[in-house]
Amino acid sequence: MTDITDLGVAAIRDGIAAGTFSAVEVAEAFNANVAAAQDALNAFIVATPDHAIAAAKAIDARRAAGEALGPMGGVPIGMKDLFATTGVQTTAASHILEGFVPQYESTVSQKLWDAGAGLLGKLNLDQFAMGSSNESSHFGSVVSPWRRPGSNAPLTAGGSSGGSSAAIAARLVPAATGTDTGGSIRQPAAYTGTTGIKPTYGRCSRWGVVAYASSLDQAGAMARDVTDCAIMLESMAGFDPKDATSLNLPVPDWTAALSGDLKGKKVGIPKEYRVEGMPAEIEAIWEQGIAWLKDAGAEVVEVSLPHTQYALATYYIIAPAEASSNLARYDGVRYGLRDLPDGAGLQDMYAATRADGFGAEVKRRILIGTYVLSAGFYDAYYTKAQKVRALISQDFAKAFEQVDVLLTPTAPSAAFALGESNEDPIAMYLNDVFTVPASLAGLPAMSVPAGLDAQGLPLGLQIIGRPLDEQGVLNAGLAIEGRAAFAAKPETWW
C-alpha cells in the first residue's frame, strides 16, 4: 500500500470518504513526518499536532454520521505564518511579532477549516514575506529537502513561501497556503519540484493576512499537482466584505473544468523573457514546454512585452513603499515586542522596538520605501513607478488580444545554496525577474515542475493568464504536467 504521506489532496480526501483510511490515521502520519524533519528542514515555526488530530476526529465523526465532509474533508495542511490563526502564534517570521497569538482567524484559513481541512502547523517564511530564499526569517533559514549529488550543502527552498514548498516536497504536508507578492509562491514551487498558483489579485481575501505590499499581496495554493491546487484554491477563494480589494464574483468550479486539451488555444512566448545570460538548461526546458503545449493542441505565438525590462525596478520601488507604510503599525504600543529602555520616551521606545524587532532585509526595504515616498523623491520614484506599472499592465492586455496564456520559465536557475546570494541584495532580487511582471499586473500565474537540471534539481515552467482566467492557467499547467510526468522527489536524508 502507498504510504499515506505520499498521497495528495484529492487522494486523501477521496480515501477518507471511501473509508480506505481514517482522517485520524492521515493526521497521525503527517504529524510523525513533521516531528521527524523539523530539526533538519526548519520548515515549521510552530507545529500543531493536537489541532490536526482534533480536526481529523471531527471529520471521522461526520463520516460516521453520514454527513458531507467538504471539498478538503480530512486533509491536514500547513499554513504559512502570515495568516492569523485563532489561538496559534502568528509571527510573520519576525521577532517583533514573536509571541503574538491572534484572537481572530484570517478569512482564507477559516474557509479552509470550513471546507474540512486541519492544521499541521505554521510554516516558516522570509520575514514579513520579504525575500527570495527564506534566509531572512528570525527563526532561521528553511532548508530544502533536495540535495545536489555528492554534496551536503544546504539548498534554498525559495522564498518567501519556502517553508510551504519544503514541507510539501518533503511529504510533511500534502498542501499548504502561500502568499505571492512578486513570485513568492511560484519561485519556491519551481525550486522544490512542487506546484503553486497565484490567482488574480482579489480572488482570495487579504483579511487577517499580515501585509507586506497591499496592492500586490495575494494568497494562493501550493500542492503536489495541478488538480490539488485547483481543489484547494476553490476552498480559499471568494468575496469577503472585510477586504476592500476582494472581488465580488462567484468562484468557478475549476476542478470540474480541468482539461489538458488545448486545441484552439494560443500560447504566447514573450521575446523579452529571453534574457541575456540565461542558462542553457532554462532555455532548453522552456523549449520543451513549448513543444508539450503544441502537442496538447495549442498554437504558439511570439508576443512582445516591451516594458518587462523595467518590471524589477518598478516592483522594488512600489513594494518597499507600501511596506514602509504597512509596517509602521509595529511600534511596541499595542501588540508584539516592546523595548522600553530605562528613562526612555515614546520616540526612544519606537526606535528601540523597531531596531530590535525588524531584521536586516526588512529594515532595508523600509528605508527604501520611506526614501521613495519622501517629499523630494515621491514624483521622481513612486509616481513614475506607478506609471510604468500601468504600461506593464497594458503590455499584458495587448498580448492577451493575441493569445490565451503565456509560457515562460519560472526562475532563472535551479535552487542555489544557502548563503550564496545573501551578501548581494541585488543578486537576490534578480531571482524574481520572471515572476514580478505578472504580480504588477495582478494576473493569475502558476509554476509547474517540468524536469531536472544536470545536477538533479527541479526546474519549473510558469503559465500566466488573463485576469480571472485561472481555468486557462490550470488547464495549460495540466497539459504540461501530463507530458512532463514529473515524479522525482528528494531522497530522505533528514
GROMACS .gro file of C-alpha atoms in nm:
model
  494
    1MET     CA    1   0.000   0.000   0.000
    2THR     CA    2   0.120   0.352  -0.080
    3ASP     CA    3   0.237   0.547   0.222
    4ILE     CA    4  -0.039   0.790   0.321
    5THR     CA    5   0.207   1.079   0.321
    6ASP     CA    6   0.282   1.019  -0.048
    7LEU     CA    7  -0.082   1.099  -0.129
    8GLY     CA    8  -0.208   1.440  -0.235
    9VAL     CA    9  -0.521   1.636  -0.151
   10ALA     CA   10  -0.762   1.456  -0.384
   11ALA     CA   11  -0.638   1.107  -0.294
   12ILE     CA   12  -0.653   1.176   0.081
   13ARG     CA   13  -0.998   1.334   0.067
   14ASP     CA   14  -1.139   1.055  -0.150
   15GLY     CA   15  -0.971   0.783   0.055
   16ILE     CA   16  -1.125   0.914   0.377
   17ALA     CA   17  -1.467   0.947   0.215
   18ALA     CA   18  -1.443   0.587   0.089
   19GLY     CA   19  -1.328   0.455   0.425
   20THR     CA   20  -0.992   0.334   0.292
   21PHE     CA   21  -0.830   0.502   0.592
   22SER     CA   22  -0.947   0.739   0.861
   23ALA     CA   23  -0.875   1.109   0.893
   24VAL     CA   24  -0.701   1.040   1.223
   25GLU     CA   25  -0.466   0.792   1.051
   26VAL     CA   26  -0.380   1.061   0.798
   27ALA     CA   27  -0.318   1.327   1.062
   28GLU     CA   28  -0.101   1.092   1.269
   29ALA     CA   29   0.112   1.001   0.966
   30PHE     CA   30   0.179   1.363   0.873
   31ASN     CA   31   0.234   1.465   1.236
   32ALA     CA   32   0.505   1.199   1.256
   33ASN     CA   33   0.676   1.331   0.942
   34VAL     CA   34   0.664   1.689   1.073
   35ALA     CA   35   0.828   1.586   1.400
   36ALA     CA   36   1.096   1.378   1.228
   37ALA     CA   37   1.203   1.652   0.986
   38GLN     CA   38   1.174   1.967   1.193
   39ASP     CA   39   1.532   1.993   1.318
   40ALA     CA   40   1.680   1.930   0.974
   41LEU     CA   41   1.448   2.134   0.750
   42ASN     CA   42   1.317   2.404   0.988
   43ALA     CA   43   1.002   2.427   0.774
   44PHE     CA   44   0.768   2.494   1.067
   45ILE     CA   45   0.777   2.778   1.318
   46VAL     CA   46   0.504   2.610   1.524
   47ALA     CA   47   0.374   2.254   1.486
   48THR     CA   48   0.014   2.194   1.594
   49PRO     CA   49  -0.034   1.816   1.613
   50ASP     CA   50  -0.328   1.846   1.852
   51HIS     CA   51  -0.514   2.075   1.612
   52ALA     CA   52  -0.462   1.828   1.328
   53ILE     CA   53  -0.592   1.536   1.536
   54ALA     CA   54  -0.894   1.732   1.664
   55ALA     CA   55  -0.994   1.831   1.309
   56ALA     CA   56  -0.945   1.470   1.194
   57LYS     CA   57  -1.166   1.334   1.472
   58ALA     CA   58  -1.438   1.578   1.373
   59ILE     CA   59  -1.420   1.459   1.012
   60ASP     CA   60  -1.432   1.092   1.114
   61ALA     CA   61  -1.737   1.166   1.330
   62ARG     CA   62  -1.910   1.339   1.039
   63ARG     CA   63  -1.838   1.043   0.812
   64ALA     CA   64  -1.975   0.802   1.070
   65ALA     CA   65  -2.291   1.013   1.088
   66GLY     CA   66  -2.327   1.013   0.709
   67GLU     CA   67  -2.265   1.386   0.677
   68ALA     CA   68  -2.085   1.562   0.391
   69LEU     CA   69  -1.715   1.602   0.459
   70GLY     CA   70  -1.640   1.907   0.246
   71PRO     CA   71  -1.402   1.955  -0.051
   72MET     CA   72  -1.097   1.936   0.179
   73GLY     CA   73  -1.252   1.685   0.419
   74GLY     CA   74  -0.982   1.529   0.635
   75VAL     CA   75  -0.686   1.686   0.452
   76PRO     CA   76  -0.430   1.826   0.701
   77ILE     CA   77  -0.238   2.126   0.564
   78GLY     CA   78   0.038   2.367   0.653
   79MET     CA   79  -0.040   2.737   0.699
   80LYS     CA   80   0.217   2.999   0.605
   81ASP     CA   81   0.282   3.202   0.918
   82LEU     CA   82   0.137   3.519   0.767
   83PHE     CA   83  -0.221   3.400   0.816
   84ALA     CA   84  -0.378   3.483   1.152
   85THR     CA   85  -0.494   3.168   1.331
   86THR     CA   86  -0.704   3.186   1.645
   87GLY     CA   87  -0.507   3.074   1.949
   88VAL     CA   88  -0.196   2.983   1.748
   89GLN     CA   89   0.109   3.211   1.735
   90THR     CA   90   0.134   3.421   1.419
   91THR     CA   91   0.471   3.591   1.371
   92ALA     CA   92   0.538   3.663   1.002
   93ALA     CA   93   0.874   3.501   1.091
   94SER     CA   94   0.970   3.819   1.279
   95HIS     CA   95   1.099   3.894   1.627
   96ILE     CA   96   0.869   4.194   1.656
   97LEU     CA   97   0.560   3.966   1.642
   98GLU     CA   98   0.713   3.673   1.831
   99GLY     CA   99   0.460   3.552   2.087
  100PHE     CA  100   0.163   3.724   1.920
  101VAL     CA  101  -0.142   3.496   1.944
  102PRO     CA  102  -0.441   3.627   1.743
  103GLN     CA  103  -0.792   3.612   1.881
  104TYR     CA  104  -0.933   3.602   1.528
  105GLU     CA  105  -0.900   3.388   1.215
  106SER     CA  106  -0.798   3.502   0.868
  107THR     CA  107  -1.070   3.466   0.607
  108VAL     CA  108  -0.864   3.225   0.396
  109SER     CA  109  -0.778   2.992   0.685
  110GLN     CA  110  -1.138   2.996   0.808
  111LYS     CA  111  -1.258   2.897   0.461
  112LEU     CA  112  -1.018   2.604   0.462
  113TRP     CA  113  -1.132   2.486   0.806
  114ASP     CA  114  -1.494   2.517   0.688
  115ALA     CA  115  -1.401   2.301   0.388
  116GLY     CA  116  -1.281   2.025   0.623
  117ALA     CA  117  -0.904   2.086   0.636
  118GLY     CA  118  -0.695   2.052   0.952
  119LEU     CA  119  -0.387   2.244   1.071
  120LEU     CA  120  -0.048   2.069   1.096
  121GLY     CA  121   0.129   2.391   1.190
  122LYS     CA  122   0.252   2.737   1.092
  123LEU     CA  123   0.516   2.737   0.822
  124ASN     CA  124   0.839   2.933   0.813
  125LEU     CA  125   0.897   3.214   0.561
  126ASP     CA  126   1.116   3.511   0.485
  127GLN     CA  127   1.048   3.775   0.749
  128PHE     CA  128   0.730   3.968   0.658
  129ALA     CA  129   0.748   3.780   0.324
  130MET     CA  130   1.050   3.988   0.221
  131GLY     CA  131   1.297   3.762   0.047
  132SER     CA  132   1.359   3.505  -0.223
  133SER     CA  133   1.549   3.238  -0.031
  134ASN     CA  134   1.388   3.202   0.314
  135GLU     CA  135   1.709   3.322   0.481
  136SER     CA  136   1.564   3.634   0.644
  137SER     CA  137   1.342   3.452   0.896
  138HIS     CA  138   1.400   3.536   1.262
  139PHE     CA  139   1.357   3.164   1.330
  140GLY     CA  140   1.635   3.054   1.096
  141SER     CA  141   1.657   2.950   0.732
  142VAL     CA  142   1.438   2.683   0.581
  143VAL     CA  143   1.647   2.405   0.426
  144SER     CA  144   1.529   2.240   0.106
  145PRO     CA  145   1.486   1.862   0.120
  146TRP     CA  146   1.670   1.849  -0.215
  147ARG     CA  147   2.047   1.799  -0.235
  148ARG     CA  148   2.300   1.821  -0.516
  149PRO     CA  149   2.450   1.476  -0.585
  150GLY     CA  150   2.755   1.416  -0.371
  151SER     CA  151   2.705   1.734  -0.171
  152ASN     CA  152   2.564   1.808   0.171
  153ALA     CA  153   2.548   2.182   0.108
  154PRO     CA  154   2.204   2.305   0.221
  155LEU     CA  155   1.995   2.449  -0.062
  156THR     CA  156   1.729   2.718  -0.054
  157ALA     CA  157   1.365   2.613  -0.075
  158GLY     CA  158   1.291   2.953  -0.230
  159GLY     CA  159   1.111   3.246  -0.078
  160SER     CA  160   0.916   3.380   0.073
  161SER     CA  161   0.694   3.068   0.091
  162GLY     CA  162   0.995   2.841   0.144
  163GLY     CA  163   0.850   2.665   0.446
  164SER     CA  164   0.544   2.574   0.240
  165SER     CA  165   0.743   2.444  -0.058
  166ALA     CA  166   0.990   2.246   0.155
  167ALA     CA  167   0.713   2.087   0.361
  168ILE     CA  168   0.524   1.974   0.050
  169ALA     CA  169   0.835   1.838  -0.123
  170ALA     CA  170   0.944   1.651   0.191
  171ARG     CA  171   0.597   1.496   0.242
  172LEU     CA  172   0.541   1.680   0.569
  173VAL     CA  173   0.214   1.818   0.432
  174PRO     CA  174   0.006   1.733   0.124
  175ALA     CA  175  -0.060   2.103   0.058
  176ALA     CA  176  -0.005   2.445   0.208
  177THR     CA  177  -0.109   2.805   0.176
  178GLY     CA  178   0.132   3.055   0.030
  179THR     CA  179   0.130   3.425  -0.043
  180ASP     CA  180   0.270   3.581  -0.357
  181THR     CA  181   0.376   3.946  -0.378
  182GLY     CA  182   0.636   3.920  -0.653
  183GLY     CA  183   0.674   3.546  -0.703
  184SER     CA  184   0.673   3.404  -0.350
  185ILE     CA  185   0.452   3.107  -0.442
  186ARG     CA  186   0.584   3.036  -0.791
  187GLN     CA  187   0.961   3.062  -0.734
  188PRO     CA  188   0.975   2.828  -0.430
  189ALA     CA  189   0.748   2.583  -0.612
  190ALA     CA  190   0.996   2.578  -0.903
  191TYR     CA  191   1.291   2.524  -0.669
  192THR     CA  192   1.134   2.224  -0.494
  193GLY     CA  193   0.952   2.039  -0.773
  194THR     CA  194   0.609   2.135  -0.644
  195THR     CA  195   0.314   2.323  -0.793
  196GLY     CA  196   0.183   2.663  -0.689
  197ILE     CA  197  -0.075   2.908  -0.819
  198LYS     CA  198  -0.120   3.278  -0.753
  199PRO     CA  199  -0.476   3.371  -0.854
  200THR     CA  200  -0.596   3.703  -0.991
  201TYR     CA  201  -0.545   3.985  -0.742
  202GLY     CA  202  -0.860   3.999  -0.528
  203ARG     CA  203  -0.966   3.634  -0.572
  204CYS     CA  204  -0.860   3.548  -0.216
  205SER     CA  205  -0.925   3.776   0.078
  206ARG     CA  206  -0.628   3.952   0.239
  207TRP     CA  207  -0.817   4.000   0.566
  208GLY     CA  208  -0.618   3.851   0.852
  209VAL     CA  209  -0.302   3.815   0.641
  210VAL     CA  210  -0.001   4.014   0.764
  211ALA     CA  211   0.052   4.280   0.497
  212TYR     CA  212   0.370   4.339   0.300
  213ALA     CA  213   0.263   4.533  -0.012
  214SER     CA  214  -0.114   4.563  -0.018
  215SER     CA  215  -0.159   4.624  -0.392
  216LEU     CA  216   0.045   4.313  -0.472
  217ASP     CA  217  -0.010   4.057  -0.192
  218GLN     CA  218  -0.227   3.763  -0.290
  219ALA     CA  219  -0.287   3.430  -0.117
  220GLY     CA  220  -0.264   3.114  -0.323
  221ALA     CA  221  -0.241   2.736  -0.313
  222MET     CA  222   0.067   2.512  -0.312
  223ALA     CA  223   0.049   2.135  -0.354
  224ARG     CA  224   0.192   1.834  -0.539
  225ASP     CA  225  -0.001   1.880  -0.863
  226VAL     CA  226  -0.241   2.098  -1.060
  227THR     CA  227  -0.558   1.918  -0.952
  228ASP     CA  228  -0.475   1.955  -0.584
  229CYS     CA  229  -0.404   2.326  -0.634
  230ALA     CA  230  -0.742   2.369  -0.804
  231ILE     CA  231  -0.925   2.190  -0.520
  232MET     CA  232  -0.752   2.397  -0.255
  233LEU     CA  233  -0.789   2.729  -0.437
  234GLU     CA  234  -1.164   2.675  -0.472
  235SER     CA  235  -1.187   2.647  -0.094
  236MET     CA  236  -0.970   2.957  -0.035
  237ALA     CA  237  -1.123   3.197  -0.287
  238GLY     CA  238  -1.438   3.406  -0.265
  239PHE     CA  239  -1.573   3.750  -0.185
  240ASP     CA  240  -1.505   3.895   0.159
  241PRO     CA  241  -1.674   4.221   0.263
  242LYS     CA  242  -1.396   4.273   0.519
  243ASP     CA  243  -1.143   4.320   0.236
  244ALA     CA  244  -1.197   4.629   0.019
  245THR     CA  245  -0.994   4.474  -0.264
  246SER     CA  246  -1.187   4.145  -0.263
  247LEU     CA  247  -1.363   4.065  -0.592
  248ASN     CA  248  -1.738   4.016  -0.558
  249LEU     CA  249  -1.754   3.730  -0.807
  250PRO     CA  250  -1.858   3.365  -0.782
  251VAL     CA  251  -1.582   3.105  -0.750
  252PRO     CA  252  -1.578   2.881  -1.059
  253ASP     CA  253  -1.563   2.503  -1.032
  254TRP     CA  254  -1.206   2.492  -1.161
  255THR     CA  255  -1.159   2.126  -1.071
  256ALA     CA  256  -1.456   2.005  -1.273
  257ALA     CA  257  -1.345   2.202  -1.579
  258LEU     CA  258  -0.983   2.081  -1.575
  259SER     CA  259  -0.867   1.968  -1.919
  260GLY     CA  260  -0.526   1.924  -2.075
  261ASP     CA  261  -0.670   1.954  -2.426
  262LEU     CA  262  -0.558   2.292  -2.561
  263LYS     CA  263  -0.697   2.264  -2.914
  264GLY     CA  264  -0.796   2.607  -3.037
  265LYS     CA  265  -0.586   2.784  -2.771
  266LYS     CA  266  -0.294   3.015  -2.842
  267VAL     CA  267   0.013   3.028  -2.620
  268GLY     CA  268   0.230   3.340  -2.620
  269ILE     CA  269   0.608   3.333  -2.581
  270PRO     CA  270   0.731   3.676  -2.464
  271LYS     CA  271   1.051   3.754  -2.652
  272GLU     CA  272   1.169   3.986  -2.373
  273TYR     CA  273   1.193   3.689  -2.134
  274ARG     CA  274   1.489   3.552  -2.331
  275VAL     CA  275   1.724   3.746  -2.109
  276GLU     CA  276   2.097   3.777  -2.166
  277GLY     CA  277   2.297   3.514  -1.984
  278MET     CA  278   2.002   3.275  -1.938
  279PRO     CA  279   2.140   2.929  -1.853
  280ALA     CA  280   2.116   2.680  -2.138
  281GLU     CA  281   1.916   2.440  -1.917
  282ILE     CA  282   1.648   2.705  -1.855
  283GLU     CA  283   1.629   2.775  -2.228
  284ALA     CA  284   1.604   2.402  -2.301
  285ILE     CA  285   1.324   2.335  -2.052
  286TRP     CA  286   1.134   2.635  -2.193
  287GLU     CA  287   1.164   2.494  -2.546
  288GLN     CA  288   1.047   2.158  -2.415
  289GLY     CA  289   0.744   2.327  -2.258
  290ILE     CA  290   0.662   2.491  -2.588
  291ALA     CA  291   0.677   2.150  -2.758
  292TRP     CA  292   0.449   1.999  -2.492
  293LEU     CA  293   0.186   2.269  -2.539
  294LYS     CA  294   0.199   2.225  -2.916
  295ASP     CA  295   0.144   1.853  -2.859
  296ALA     CA  296  -0.159   1.943  -2.646
  297GLY     CA  297  -0.307   2.119  -2.948
  298ALA     CA  298  -0.209   2.479  -2.882
  299GLU     CA  299  -0.074   2.724  -3.137
  300VAL     CA  300   0.242   2.902  -3.024
  301VAL     CA  301   0.282   3.273  -3.099
  302GLU     CA  302   0.570   3.508  -3.016
  303VAL     CA  303   0.448   3.819  -2.835
  304SER     CA  304   0.613   4.133  -2.702
  305LEU     CA  305   0.602   4.277  -2.352
  306PRO     CA  306   0.827   4.579  -2.414
  307HIS     CA  307   0.819   4.723  -2.063
  308THR     CA  308   0.926   4.395  -1.899
  309GLN     CA  309   1.280   4.532  -1.863
  310TYR     CA  310   1.152   4.788  -1.613
  311ALA     CA  311   0.944   4.545  -1.404
  312LEU     CA  312   1.201   4.464  -1.135
  313ALA     CA  313   1.294   4.828  -1.080
  314THR     CA  314   0.925   4.920  -1.065
  315TYR     CA  315   0.848   4.642  -0.818
  316TYR     CA  316   1.136   4.733  -0.588
  317ILE     CA  317   1.002   5.086  -0.563
  318ILE     CA  318   0.632   5.011  -0.518
  319ALA     CA  319   0.663   4.710  -0.284
  320PRO     CA  320   0.903   4.875  -0.035
  321ALA     CA  321   0.696   5.194  -0.042
  322GLU     CA  322   0.386   5.003   0.060
  323ALA     CA  323   0.587   4.802   0.313
  324SER     CA  324   0.718   5.118   0.482
  325SER     CA  325   0.358   5.227   0.530
  326ASN     CA  326   0.221   4.887   0.638
  327LEU     CA  327   0.499   4.815   0.886
  328ALA     CA  328   0.463   5.150   1.061
  329ARG     CA  329   0.197   4.982   1.281
  330TYR     CA  330   0.464   4.772   1.455
  331ASP     CA  331   0.592   5.019   1.713
  332GLY     CA  332   0.569   4.847   2.051
  333VAL     CA  333   0.247   5.018   2.157
  334ARG     CA  334  -0.043   4.780   2.103
  335TYR     CA  335   0.097   4.429   2.047
  336GLY     CA  336   0.415   4.239   1.981
  337LEU     CA  337   0.762   4.326   2.104
  338ARG     CA  338   0.817   4.635   2.321
  339ASP     CA  339   1.166   4.762   2.403
  340LEU     CA  340   1.146   5.034   2.666
  341PRO     CA  341   1.492   5.136   2.790
  342ASP     CA  342   1.512   5.295   3.136
  343GLY     CA  343   1.409   5.659   3.122
  344ALA     CA  344   1.311   5.630   2.756
  345GLY     CA  345   1.044   5.844   2.598
  346LEU     CA  346   0.793   5.745   2.330
  347GLN     CA  347   1.028   5.810   2.037
  348ASP     CA  348   1.302   5.611   2.210
  349MET     CA  349   1.063   5.319   2.254
  350TYR     CA  350   0.966   5.329   1.885
  351ALA     CA  351   1.330   5.333   1.779
  352ALA     CA  352   1.445   5.061   2.017
  353THR     CA  353   1.150   4.831   1.939
  354ARG     CA  354   1.185   4.859   1.563
  355ALA     CA  355   1.564   4.832   1.570
  356ASP     CA  356   1.545   4.510   1.771
  357GLY     CA  357   1.229   4.368   1.617
  358PHE     CA  358   1.298   4.402   1.243
  359GLY     CA  359   1.563   4.204   1.055
  360ALA     CA  360   1.818   4.348   0.813
  361GLU     CA  361   1.617   4.286   0.494
  362VAL     CA  362   1.300   4.433   0.643
  363LYS     CA  363   1.491   4.742   0.756
  364ARG     CA  364   1.645   4.774   0.409
  365ARG     CA  365   1.305   4.771   0.240
  366ILE     CA  366   1.152   5.011   0.494
  367LEU     CA  367   1.437   5.254   0.428
  368ILE     CA  368   1.400   5.222   0.051
  369GLY     CA  369   1.023   5.269   0.078
  370THR     CA  370   1.047   5.570   0.309
  371TYR     CA  371   1.303   5.728   0.077
  372VAL     CA  372   1.092   5.692  -0.241
  373LEU     CA  373   0.785   5.830  -0.059
  374SER     CA  374   0.968   6.132   0.084
  375ALA     CA  375   0.867   6.478  -0.030
  376GLY     CA  376   1.170   6.535  -0.252
  377PHE     CA  377   1.157   6.199  -0.431
  378TYR     CA  378   0.789   6.095  -0.443
  379ASP     CA  379   0.731   6.210  -0.803
  380ALA     CA  380   1.073   6.102  -0.924
  381TYR     CA  381   1.037   5.746  -0.798
  382TYR     CA  382   0.697   5.637  -0.667
  383THR     CA  383   0.476   5.828  -0.913
  384LYS     CA  384   0.695   5.726  -1.205
  385ALA     CA  385   0.691   5.361  -1.093
  386GLN     CA  386   0.311   5.362  -1.083
  387LYS     CA  387   0.305   5.496  -1.440
  388VAL     CA  388   0.541   5.221  -1.554
  389ARG     CA  389   0.325   4.966  -1.373
  390ALA     CA  390   0.030   5.083  -1.584
  391LEU     CA  391   0.238   5.038  -1.900
  392ILE     CA  392   0.334   4.685  -1.794
  393SER     CA  393  -0.035   4.602  -1.745
  394GLN     CA  394  -0.112   4.746  -2.088
  395ASP     CA  395   0.158   4.525  -2.242
  396PHE     CA  396  -0.014   4.218  -2.099
  397ALA     CA  397  -0.356   4.337  -2.217
  398LYS     CA  398  -0.225   4.378  -2.573
  399ALA     CA  399  -0.060   4.036  -2.563
  400PHE     CA  400  -0.383   3.874  -2.448
  401GLU     CA  401  -0.558   4.016  -2.753
  402GLN     CA  402  -0.347   3.766  -2.949
  403VAL     CA  403  -0.312   3.469  -2.713
  404ASP     CA  404  -0.488   3.288  -2.428
  405VAL     CA  405  -0.195   3.225  -2.193
  406LEU     CA  406   0.178   3.297  -2.176
  407LEU     CA  407   0.454   3.045  -2.112
  408THR     CA  408   0.785   3.144  -1.951
  409PRO     CA  409   1.047   2.997  -1.719
  410THR     CA  410   0.959   3.042  -1.351
  411ALA     CA  411   1.308   3.120  -1.221
  412PRO     CA  412   1.641   3.199  -1.388
  413SER     CA  413   1.814   2.899  -1.227
  414ALA     CA  414   1.763   2.593  -1.012
  415ALA     CA  415   1.787   2.629  -0.634
  416PHE     CA  416   2.111   2.779  -0.508
  417ALA     CA  417   2.296   2.701  -0.186
  418LEU     CA  418   2.207   2.893   0.129
  419GLY     CA  419   2.447   3.181   0.170
  420GLU     CA  420   2.535   3.206  -0.199
  421SER     CA  421   2.339   3.524  -0.273
  422ASN     CA  422   2.254   3.687   0.057
  423GLU     CA  423   2.561   3.914   0.057
  424ASP     CA  424   2.430   4.091  -0.254
  425PRO     CA  425   2.068   4.209  -0.224
  426ILE     CA  426   2.052   4.299  -0.595
  427ALA     CA  427   2.156   3.949  -0.698
  428MET     CA  428   1.884   3.811  -0.470
  429TYR     CA  429   1.621   4.043  -0.619
  430LEU     CA  430   1.706   3.914  -0.970
  431ASN     CA  431   1.560   3.574  -0.876
  432ASP     CA  432   1.218   3.734  -0.926
  433VAL     CA  433   1.285   3.856  -1.280
  434PHE     CA  434   1.030   3.622  -1.445
  435THR     CA  435   0.761   3.634  -1.177
  436VAL     CA  436   0.736   4.005  -1.090
  437PRO     CA  437   0.563   4.130  -1.410
  438ALA     CA  438   0.251   3.916  -1.358
  439SER     CA  439   0.230   4.036  -0.997
  440LEU     CA  440   0.247   4.401  -1.100
  441ALA     CA  441  -0.041   4.338  -1.341
  442GLY     CA  442  -0.243   4.135  -1.087
  443LEU     CA  443  -0.266   3.835  -1.321
  444PRO     CA  444  -0.317   3.467  -1.236
  445ALA     CA  445   0.003   3.265  -1.275
  446MET     CA  446   0.134   2.928  -1.168
  447SER     CA  447   0.451   2.722  -1.168
  448VAL     CA  448   0.452   2.357  -1.269
  449PRO     CA  449   0.755   2.125  -1.231
  450ALA     CA  450   0.894   2.042  -1.574
  451GLY     CA  451   1.216   1.849  -1.521
  452LEU     CA  452   1.556   1.831  -1.355
  453ASP     CA  453   1.878   2.013  -1.433
  454ALA     CA  454   2.213   1.839  -1.480
  455GLN     CA  455   2.261   1.830  -1.102
  456GLY     CA  456   1.925   1.662  -1.047
  457LEU     CA  457   1.749   1.973  -0.913
  458PRO     CA  458   1.394   2.072  -1.015
  459LEU     CA  459   1.313   2.331  -1.280
  460GLY     CA  460   0.970   2.489  -1.324
  461LEU     CA  461   0.769   2.648  -1.604
  462GLN     CA  462   0.535   2.943  -1.547
  463ILE     CA  463   0.196   2.996  -1.708
  464ILE     CA  464   0.042   3.345  -1.695
  465GLY     CA  465  -0.323   3.404  -1.779
  466ARG     CA  466  -0.574   3.677  -1.841
  467PRO     CA  467  -0.741   3.842  -1.541
  468LEU     CA  468  -0.985   3.594  -1.381
  469ASP     CA  469  -0.880   3.313  -1.617
  470GLU     CA  470  -0.745   3.076  -1.355
  471GLN     CA  471  -0.908   2.799  -1.557
  472GLY     CA  472  -0.691   2.867  -1.860
  473VAL     CA  473  -0.380   2.874  -1.641
  474LEU     CA  474  -0.473   2.548  -1.466
  475ASN     CA  475  -0.553   2.374  -1.795
  476ALA     CA  476  -0.222   2.474  -1.954
  477GLY     CA  477  -0.048   2.362  -1.635
  478LEU     CA  478  -0.229   2.028  -1.655
  479ALA     CA  479  -0.116   1.984  -2.017
  480ILE     CA  480   0.247   2.038  -1.914
  481GLU     CA  481   0.211   1.821  -1.605
  482GLY     CA  482   0.076   1.528  -1.805
  483ARG     CA  483   0.359   1.543  -2.057
  484ALA     CA  484   0.642   1.620  -1.817
  485ALA     CA  485   0.534   1.328  -1.595
  486PHE     CA  486   0.746   1.475  -1.317
  487ALA     CA  487   0.772   1.211  -1.046
  488ALA     CA  488   1.109   1.297  -0.889
  489LYS     CA  489   1.121   1.356  -0.517
  490PRO     CA  490   1.408   1.425  -0.280
  491GLU     CA  491   1.579   1.130  -0.117
  492THR     CA  492   1.522   1.127   0.258
  493TRP     CA  493   1.837   1.239   0.441
  494TRP     CA  494   1.679   1.405   0.745
   0.00000   0.00000   0.00000
